[in-house]
PDB file of C-alpha atoms and ligand atoms in Angstrom:
ATOM      1  CA  MET Y 204      -4.744 -18.673  38.059  1.00 46.00           C
ATOM      2  CA  LYS Y 205      -7.713 -19.310  35.806  1.00 49.00           C
ATOM      3  CA  LYS Y 206     -10.926 -20.004  37.698  1.00 50.00           C
ATOM      4  CA  ILE Y 207     -13.327 -22.160  35.713  1.00 65.00           C
ATOM      5  CA  ASN Y 208     -17.006 -21.605  36.370  1.00 86.00           C
ATOM      6  CA  GLU Y 209     -18.391 -25.049  36.957  1.00 92.00           C
ATOM      7  CA  LEU Y 210     -17.366 -28.587  37.820  1.00 95.00           C
ATOM      8  CA  ILE Y 211     -19.572 -31.608  38.237  1.00 96.00           C
ATOM      9  CA  ILE Y 212     -18.493 -34.518  40.422  1.00 95.00           C
ATOM     10  CA  ALA Y 213     -19.359 -37.918  38.926  1.00 93.00           C
ATOM     11  CA  SER Y 214     -20.249 -39.414  42.315  1.00 88.00           C
ATOM     12  CA  ASN Y 215     -23.032 -39.508  44.863  1.00 80.00           C
ATOM     13  CA  ASN Y 216     -20.775 -40.463  47.776  1.00 83.00           C
ATOM     14  CA  LYS Y 217     -21.398 -37.666  50.332  1.00 82.00           C
ATOM     15  CA  HIS Y 218     -17.986 -38.068  52.035  1.00 78.00           C
ATOM     16  CA  LYS Y 219     -16.155 -37.721  48.723  1.00 83.00           C
ATOM     17  CA  ILE Y 220     -18.242 -34.729  47.614  1.00 87.00           C
ATOM     18  CA  ILE Y 221     -17.601 -32.731  50.818  1.00 84.00           C
ATOM     19  CA  GLU Y 222     -13.856 -33.463  50.651  1.00 83.00           C
ATOM     20  CA  ILE Y 223     -13.625 -32.534  46.957  1.00 89.00           C
ATOM     21  CA  LYS Y 224     -15.624 -29.307  47.418  1.00 88.00           C
ATOM     22  CA  ASP Y 225     -13.378 -28.318  50.350  1.00 84.00           C
ATOM     23  CA  ILE Y 226     -10.114 -28.904  48.538  1.00 85.00           C
ATOM     24  CA  LEU Y 227     -10.999 -27.705  45.014  1.00 90.00           C
ATOM     25  CA  GLY Y 228     -13.378 -24.846  45.890  1.00 87.00           C
ATOM     26  CA  GLU Y 229     -10.742 -22.214  45.107  1.00 86.00           C
ATOM     27  CA  PHE Y 230     -10.491 -23.372  41.463  1.00 87.00           C
ATOM     28  CA  PHE Y 231     -14.193 -23.529  40.549  1.00 88.00           C
ATOM     29  CA  LYS Y 232     -17.036 -21.076  41.232  1.00 88.00           C
ATOM     30  CA  ASN Y 233     -19.664 -23.842  41.488  1.00 92.00           C
ATOM     31  CA  ILE Y 234     -19.120 -27.522  42.208  1.00 93.00           C
ATOM     32  CA  TYR Y 235     -22.107 -29.848  41.813  1.00 93.00           C
ATOM     33  CA  SER Y 236     -22.813 -33.449  42.669  1.00 93.00           C
ATOM     34  CA  LEU Y 237     -24.798 -35.621  40.258  1.00 94.00           C
ATOM     35  CA  SER Y 238     -27.919 -35.373  42.414  1.00 92.00           C
ATOM     36  CA  GLU Y 239     -27.677 -31.558  42.493  1.00 92.00           C
ATOM     37  CA  LYS Y 240     -27.942 -31.709  38.696  1.00 92.00           C
ATOM     38  CA  ASN Y 241     -30.752 -34.323  38.857  1.00 93.00           C
ATOM     39  CA  ILE Y 242     -28.600 -36.905  37.118  1.00 94.00           C
ATOM     40  CA  ASN Y 243     -29.275 -40.515  37.999  1.00 92.00           C
ATOM     41  CA  VAL Y 244     -27.046 -42.878  36.021  1.00 91.00           C
ATOM     42  CA  GLU Y 245     -25.135 -46.104  36.635  1.00 87.00           C
ATOM     43  CA  ILE Y 246     -21.834 -45.970  34.788  1.00 89.00           C
ATOM     44  CA  GLU Y 247     -20.266 -49.372  34.226  1.00 89.00           C
ATOM     45  CA  GLU Y 248     -16.623 -49.522  35.334  1.00 89.00           C
ATOM     46  CA  THR Y 249     -15.229 -51.615  32.486  1.00 92.00           C
ATOM     47  CA  GLY Y 250     -11.598 -50.442  32.751  1.00 95.00           C
ATOM     48  CA  LYS Y 251      -8.677 -52.618  33.862  1.00 96.00           C
ATOM     49  CA  THR Y 252      -6.988 -49.836  35.815  1.00 97.00           C
ATOM     50  CA  PHE Y 253      -8.109 -47.146  38.274  1.00 97.00           C
ATOM     51  CA  GLU Y 254      -7.108 -44.525  35.705  1.00 98.00           C
ATOM     52  CA  GLU Y 255      -9.206 -46.073  32.922  1.00 97.00           C
ATOM     53  CA  ASN Y 256     -12.252 -46.256  35.205  1.00 97.00           C
ATOM     54  CA  ALA Y 257     -11.841 -42.678  36.462  1.00 97.00           C
ATOM     55  CA  ILE Y 258     -11.637 -41.417  32.875  1.00 97.00           C
ATOM     56  CA  ILE Y 259     -14.623 -43.527  31.704  1.00 97.00           C
ATOM     57  CA  LYS Y 260     -16.833 -41.989  34.430  1.00 96.00           C
ATOM     58  CA  ALA Y 261     -15.632 -38.379  34.057  1.00 97.00           C
ATOM     59  CA  LYS Y 262     -15.846 -38.483  30.249  1.00 97.00           C
ATOM     60  CA  TYR Y 263     -19.372 -39.881  30.311  1.00 96.00           C
ATOM     61  CA  ILE Y 264     -20.622 -37.142  32.651  1.00 96.00           C
ATOM     62  CA  SER Y 265     -18.763 -34.380  30.808  1.00 96.00           C
ATOM     63  CA  GLU Y 266     -20.294 -35.486  27.497  1.00 95.00           C
ATOM     64  CA  LEU Y 267     -23.739 -35.753  29.109  1.00 94.00           C
ATOM     65  CA  THR Y 268     -23.670 -32.288  30.717  1.00 94.00           C
ATOM     66  CA  GLY Y 269     -21.268 -30.265  28.589  1.00 94.00           C
ATOM     67  CA  LEU Y 270     -19.425 -29.357  31.814  1.00 94.00           C
ATOM     68  CA  PRO Y 271     -15.973 -30.280  33.110  1.00 95.00           C
ATOM     69  CA  ALA Y 272     -16.483 -33.449  35.167  1.00 97.00           C
ATOM     70  CA  LEU Y 273     -14.389 -35.013  37.925  1.00 97.00           C
ATOM     71  CA  SER Y 274     -14.344 -38.647  38.913  1.00 96.00           C
ATOM     72  CA  ASP Y 275     -12.226 -40.690  41.282  1.00 93.00           C
ATOM     73  CA  ASP Y 276     -11.661 -44.402  41.198  1.00 95.00           C
ATOM     74  CA  SER Y 277     -10.036 -46.096  44.122  1.00 95.00           C
ATOM     75  CA  GLY Y 278      -9.392 -49.412  45.780  1.00 96.00           C
ATOM     76  CA  LEU Y 279      -7.246 -51.598  47.980  1.00 98.00           C
ATOM     77  CA  GLU Y 280      -4.147 -53.419  46.704  1.00 98.00           C
ATOM     78  CA  VAL Y 281      -2.698 -56.233  48.844  1.00 98.00           C
ATOM     79  CA  GLU Y 282       0.877 -57.423  48.176  1.00 98.00           C
ATOM     80  CA  ALA Y 283       0.326 -61.061  49.193  1.00 98.00           C
ATOM     81  CA  LEU Y 284      -2.720 -61.224  46.880  1.00 98.00           C
ATOM     82  CA  ASN Y 285      -0.800 -59.868  43.859  1.00 98.00           C
ATOM     83  CA  GLY Y 286      -2.585 -56.517  44.053  1.00 98.00           C
ATOM     84  CA  ALA Y 287      -6.127 -57.878  44.582  1.00 98.00           C
ATOM     85  CA  PRO Y 288      -8.830 -56.774  45.150  1.00 98.00           C
ATOM     86  CA  GLY Y 289      -7.588 -53.719  43.135  1.00 98.00           C
ATOM     87  CA  VAL Y 290     -10.119 -52.355  40.645  1.00 97.00           C
ATOM     88  CA  TYR Y 291     -12.567 -55.005  41.866  1.00 96.00           C
ATOM     89  CA  SER Y 292     -12.507 -53.698  45.473  1.00 96.00           C
ATOM     90  CA  ALA Y 293     -16.189 -52.723  45.565  1.00 93.00           C
ATOM     91  CA  ARG Y 294     -17.379 -56.102  44.241  1.00 94.00           C
ATOM     92  CA  TYR Y 295     -14.611 -58.357  45.647  1.00 97.00           C
ATOM     93  CA  ALA Y 296     -17.116 -60.875  47.043  1.00 96.00           C
ATOM     94  CA  GLY Y 297     -19.578 -60.391  44.170  1.00 94.00           C
ATOM     95  CA  GLU Y 298     -22.500 -58.096  43.440  1.00 89.00           C
ATOM     96  CA  PRO Y 299     -24.267 -56.261  44.938  1.00 90.00           C
ATOM     97  CA  SER Y 300     -21.326 -54.565  46.645  1.00 89.00           C
ATOM     98  CA  ASN Y 301     -21.265 -55.322  50.397  1.00 93.00           C
ATOM     99  CA  SER Y 302     -18.443 -54.164  52.678  1.00 95.00           C
ATOM    100  CA  ASP Y 303     -19.073 -56.718  55.461  1.00 96.00           C
ATOM    101  CA  ILE Y 304     -18.891 -59.633  53.032  1.00 97.00           C
ATOM    102  CA  ASN Y 305     -15.850 -58.125  51.251  1.00 98.00           C
ATOM    103  CA  ASN Y 306     -14.057 -57.781  54.600  1.00 98.00           C
ATOM    104  CA  LYS Y 307     -14.864 -61.400  55.513  1.00 98.00           C
ATOM    105  CA  LYS Y 308     -13.488 -62.583  52.174  1.00 98.00           C
ATOM    106  CA  LEU Y 309     -10.316 -60.512  52.625  1.00 98.00           C
ATOM    107  CA  LEU Y 310      -9.730 -61.967  56.115  1.00 98.00           C
ATOM    108  CA  LYS Y 311     -10.152 -65.481  54.706  1.00 98.00           C
ATOM    109  CA  GLU Y 312      -7.776 -64.886  51.775  1.00 98.00           C
ATOM    110  CA  MET Y 313      -5.189 -63.457  54.198  1.00 98.00           C
ATOM    111  CA  GLN Y 314      -5.291 -66.406  56.610  1.00 97.00           C
ATOM    112  CA  GLY Y 315      -1.727 -67.619  57.260  1.00 95.00           C
ATOM    113  CA  LYS Y 316      -0.108 -64.849  55.175  1.00 97.00           C
ATOM    114  CA  SER Y 317       2.875 -63.240  56.889  1.00 97.00           C
ATOM    115  CA  ASN Y 318       3.256 -60.384  54.361  1.00 98.00           C
ATOM    116  CA  ARG Y 319       0.276 -58.152  55.186  1.00 98.00           C
ATOM    117  CA  ASN Y 320       1.476 -55.012  53.340  1.00 98.00           C
ATOM    118  CA  ALA Y 321      -1.214 -53.152  51.400  1.00 98.00           C
ATOM    119  CA  ASN Y 322      -2.076 -49.762  49.985  1.00 98.00           C
ATOM    120  CA  PHE Y 323      -5.123 -47.788  49.015  1.00 98.00           C
ATOM    121  CA  THR Y 324      -4.822 -46.038  45.641  1.00 98.00           C
ATOM    122  CA  SER Y 325      -6.953 -43.260  44.204  1.00 97.00           C
ATOM    123  CA  VAL Y 326      -6.862 -41.857  40.683  1.00 98.00           C
ATOM    124  CA  ILE Y 327      -8.784 -38.665  39.998  1.00 97.00           C
ATOM    125  CA  ALA Y 328      -9.631 -37.551  36.471  1.00 98.00           C
ATOM    126  CA  ILE Y 329     -11.102 -34.297  35.214  1.00 97.00           C
ATOM    127  CA  CYS Y 330     -12.490 -34.417  31.660  1.00 97.00           C
ATOM    128  CA  TYR Y 331     -13.283 -31.125  29.926  1.00 95.00           C
ATOM    129  CA  PRO Y 332     -15.875 -30.644  27.165  1.00 94.00           C
ATOM    130  CA  ASN Y 333     -13.056 -29.887  24.692  1.00 94.00           C
ATOM    131  CA  GLY Y 334     -11.644 -33.384  25.262  1.00 95.00           C
ATOM    132  CA  LYS Y 335      -8.786 -32.361  27.543  1.00 96.00           C
ATOM    133  CA  ILE Y 336      -8.103 -34.789  30.412  1.00 97.00           C
ATOM    134  CA  ILE Y 337      -6.145 -34.221  33.636  1.00 96.00           C
ATOM    135  CA  THR Y 338      -5.328 -37.090  36.012  1.00 98.00           C
ATOM    136  CA  ALA Y 339      -3.689 -37.210  39.443  1.00 98.00           C
ATOM    137  CA  ASN Y 340      -3.073 -40.086  41.812  1.00 96.00           C
ATOM    138  CA  GLY Y 341      -2.412 -40.738  45.479  1.00 98.00           C
ATOM    139  CA  LYS Y 342      -1.498 -43.714  47.635  1.00 98.00           C
ATOM    140  CA  THR Y 343      -1.485 -44.504  51.332  1.00 98.00           C
ATOM    141  CA  TYR Y 344       0.334 -47.481  52.859  1.00 98.00           C
ATOM    142  CA  GLY Y 345      -0.468 -49.891  55.641  1.00 98.00           C
ATOM    143  CA  LYS Y 346      -1.135 -53.476  56.686  1.00 98.00           C
ATOM    144  CA  ILE Y 347      -4.163 -55.768  56.661  1.00 98.00           C
ATOM    145  CA  LEU Y 348      -5.192 -56.499  60.257  1.00 98.00           C
ATOM    146  CA  THR Y 349      -6.243 -59.965  61.428  1.00 98.00           C
ATOM    147  CA  GLU Y 350      -9.548 -58.637  62.806  1.00 97.00           C
ATOM    148  CA  LEU Y 351     -11.824 -55.621  62.350  1.00 98.00           C
ATOM    149  CA  GLN Y 352     -10.794 -52.558  64.400  1.00 98.00           C
ATOM    150  CA  GLY Y 353     -13.195 -49.599  64.714  1.00 98.00           C
ATOM    151  CA  GLU Y 354     -16.382 -48.604  62.941  1.00 95.00           C
ATOM    152  CA  ASN Y 355     -15.462 -45.286  61.324  1.00 93.00           C
ATOM    153  CA  GLY Y 356     -15.089 -44.699  57.607  1.00 89.00           C
ATOM    154  CA  PHE Y 357     -16.345 -47.222  55.066  1.00 90.00           C
ATOM    155  CA  GLY Y 358     -15.306 -50.227  52.985  1.00 93.00           C
ATOM    156  CA  TYR Y 359     -12.059 -51.841  54.125  1.00 97.00           C
ATOM    157  CA  ASP Y 360     -11.240 -49.113  56.697  1.00 96.00           C
ATOM    158  CA  PRO Y 361     -11.628 -51.367  59.797  1.00 98.00           C
ATOM    159  CA  LEU Y 362      -9.107 -53.865  58.351  1.00 98.00           C
ATOM    160  CA  PHE Y 363      -6.539 -51.280  57.200  1.00 98.00           C
ATOM    161  CA  TYR Y 364      -3.809 -50.371  59.716  1.00 98.00           C
ATOM    162  CA  SER Y 365      -2.392 -47.043  58.515  1.00 98.00           C
ATOM    163  CA  ASN Y 366       1.413 -46.765  58.723  1.00 98.00           C
ATOM    164  CA  ASP Y 367       0.995 -42.962  58.985  1.00 98.00           C
ATOM    165  CA  LEU Y 368      -1.626 -42.918  61.737  1.00 98.00           C
ATOM    166  CA  LYS Y 369      -0.377 -46.031  63.594  1.00 98.00           C
ATOM    167  CA  LYS Y 370      -3.953 -47.234  63.936  1.00 98.00           C
ATOM    168  CA  SER Y 371      -6.718 -48.569  61.709  1.00 98.00           C
ATOM    169  CA  PHE Y 372      -8.677 -46.200  59.473  1.00 97.00           C
ATOM    170  CA  GLY Y 373     -11.715 -47.637  61.257  1.00 97.00           C
ATOM    171  CA  LEU Y 374     -10.464 -46.010  64.490  1.00 98.00           C
ATOM    172  CA  ALA Y 375      -9.490 -42.697  62.849  1.00 96.00           C
ATOM    173  CA  THR Y 376     -11.608 -39.539  62.693  1.00 93.00           C
ATOM    174  CA  SER Y 377     -12.413 -38.302  59.186  1.00 86.00           C
ATOM    175  CA  GLU Y 378      -9.964 -35.387  59.664  1.00 88.00           C
ATOM    176  CA  GLU Y 379      -7.174 -37.821  60.611  1.00 94.00           C
ATOM    177  CA  LYS Y 380      -7.953 -40.099  57.677  1.00 93.00           C
ATOM    178  CA  ASN Y 381      -8.321 -37.305  55.094  1.00 88.00           C
ATOM    179  CA  ALA Y 382      -4.894 -35.904  56.049  1.00 92.00           C
ATOM    180  CA  VAL Y 383      -3.122 -39.097  54.945  1.00 96.00           C
ATOM    181  CA  SER Y 384      -5.614 -40.848  52.676  1.00 94.00           C
ATOM    182  CA  HIS Y 385      -5.056 -41.880  49.056  1.00 96.00           C
ATOM    183  CA  ARG Y 386      -7.940 -39.611  47.970  1.00 93.00           C
ATOM    184  CA  GLY Y 387      -6.641 -36.666  50.034  1.00 93.00           C
ATOM    185  CA  ARG Y 388      -3.201 -37.096  48.447  1.00 96.00           C
ATOM    186  CA  ALA Y 389      -4.604 -37.437  44.911  1.00 96.00           C
ATOM    187  CA  LEU Y 390      -6.632 -34.245  45.464  1.00 93.00           C
ATOM    188  CA  GLN Y 391      -3.553 -32.386  46.711  1.00 93.00           C
ATOM    189  CA  ASN Y 392      -1.636 -33.535  43.606  1.00 96.00           C
ATOM    190  CA  LEU Y 393      -4.528 -32.406  41.417  1.00 95.00           C
ATOM    191  CA  LYS Y 394      -4.519 -29.043  43.177  1.00 92.00           C
ATOM    192  CA  GLU Y 395      -0.838 -28.576  42.293  1.00 93.00           C
ATOM    193  CA  ILE Y 396      -1.514 -29.435  38.650  1.00 93.00           C
ATOM    194  CA  LEU Y 397      -4.470 -27.005  38.498  1.00 90.00           C
ATOM    195  CA  SER Y 398      -2.539 -24.191  40.167  1.00 89.00           C
ATOM    196  CA  LYS Y 399       0.271 -24.459  37.569  1.00 88.00           C
ATOM    197  CA  ARG Y 400      -2.190 -23.876  34.722  1.00 77.00           C
ATOM    198  CA  LYS Y 401      -2.080 -20.478  33.107  1.00 52.00           C
TER     199      LYS Y 401
HETATM  200  P1  IMP P  93     -14.762 -46.309  44.527  1.00 57.24           P
HETATM  201  O1  IMP P  93     -15.027 -47.004  43.241  1.00 57.24           O
HETATM  202  O2  IMP P  93     -13.677 -45.310  44.415  1.00 57.24           O
HETATM  203  O3  IMP P  93     -15.977 -45.740  45.181  1.00 57.24           O
HETATM  204  O4  IMP P  93     -14.216 -47.393  45.566  1.00 57.24           O
HETATM  205  C1  IMP P  93     -14.111 -48.742  45.286  1.00 57.24           C
HETATM  206  C2  IMP P  93     -14.036 -49.557  46.538  1.00 57.24           C
HETATM  207  O5  IMP P  93     -12.716 -49.480  47.071  1.00 57.24           O
HETATM  208  C3  IMP P  93     -14.953 -49.140  47.669  1.00 57.24           C
HETATM  209  O6  IMP P  93     -16.231 -49.718  47.518  1.00 57.24           O
HETATM  210  C4  IMP P  93     -14.223 -49.703  48.864  1.00 57.24           C
HETATM  211  O7  IMP P  93     -14.474 -51.073  48.976  1.00 57.24           O
HETATM  212  C5  IMP P  93     -12.768 -49.515  48.478  1.00 57.24           C
HETATM  213  N1  IMP P  93     -12.256 -48.225  48.983  1.00 57.24           N
HETATM  214  C6  IMP P  93     -11.915 -47.146  48.245  1.00 57.24           C
HETATM  215  N2  IMP P  93     -11.504 -46.136  49.048  1.00 57.24           N
HETATM  216  C7  IMP P  93     -11.603 -46.612  50.301  1.00 57.24           C
HETATM  217  C8  IMP P  93     -11.351 -46.028  51.580  1.00 57.24           C
HETATM  218  O8  IMP P  93     -10.964 -44.860  51.735  1.00 57.24           O
HETATM  219  N3  IMP P  93     -11.574 -46.833  52.647  1.00 57.24           N
HETATM  220  C9  IMP P  93     -12.013 -48.109  52.549  1.00 57.24           C
HETATM  221  N4  IMP P  93     -12.303 -48.686  51.398  1.00 57.24           N
HETATM  222  C10 IMP P  93     -12.089 -47.953  50.270  1.00 57.24           C
END
């Protein structure tokens, strides 16, 4: 297995950075966050899919630094809302992004809906300075609750009943959530792709 020297993560989300460093540490000698490289940029997510957005962010940071860069883009897709909020999950109720207001809007949109099936999706992209791109995705399935349950996690976690855990992500520990989460699964898929490389 070829171990590349450096990887930069195009995110400042501490939870994501710890999880990514844990899972991908064996493939890279040094993994940096943006702040560890003193990079402070806002990258506009103009894509129409998670994959497009993940690639936009990773490519931008790879071109800026000359290093391989990893980005993940994720969100919630609700069947009864035709896949919304989807790529607009962070700014579902408008900007600036606010989880409490997003959750209130989701509860309102779901009033009276009997189909409450939903999934979280994550697409991870690594862009290399030579232009090569690797992507991997992961999903986790559940149902939208009728009220908030728990205070753990972030975003829509208190409204997402996980079919795997049989409780809301808001009531799960981070270990429990990471074991079944969309991001955890995308990272495991990425790990398989990286380990097959010569
Ligand atoms: P990001 O662009 O990948 O950081 O995520 C977009 C938005 O999707 C977040 O702001 C959350 O609203 C939602 N989201 C993504 N992953 C999760 C999760 O694991 N739990 C709850 N909400 C999430």
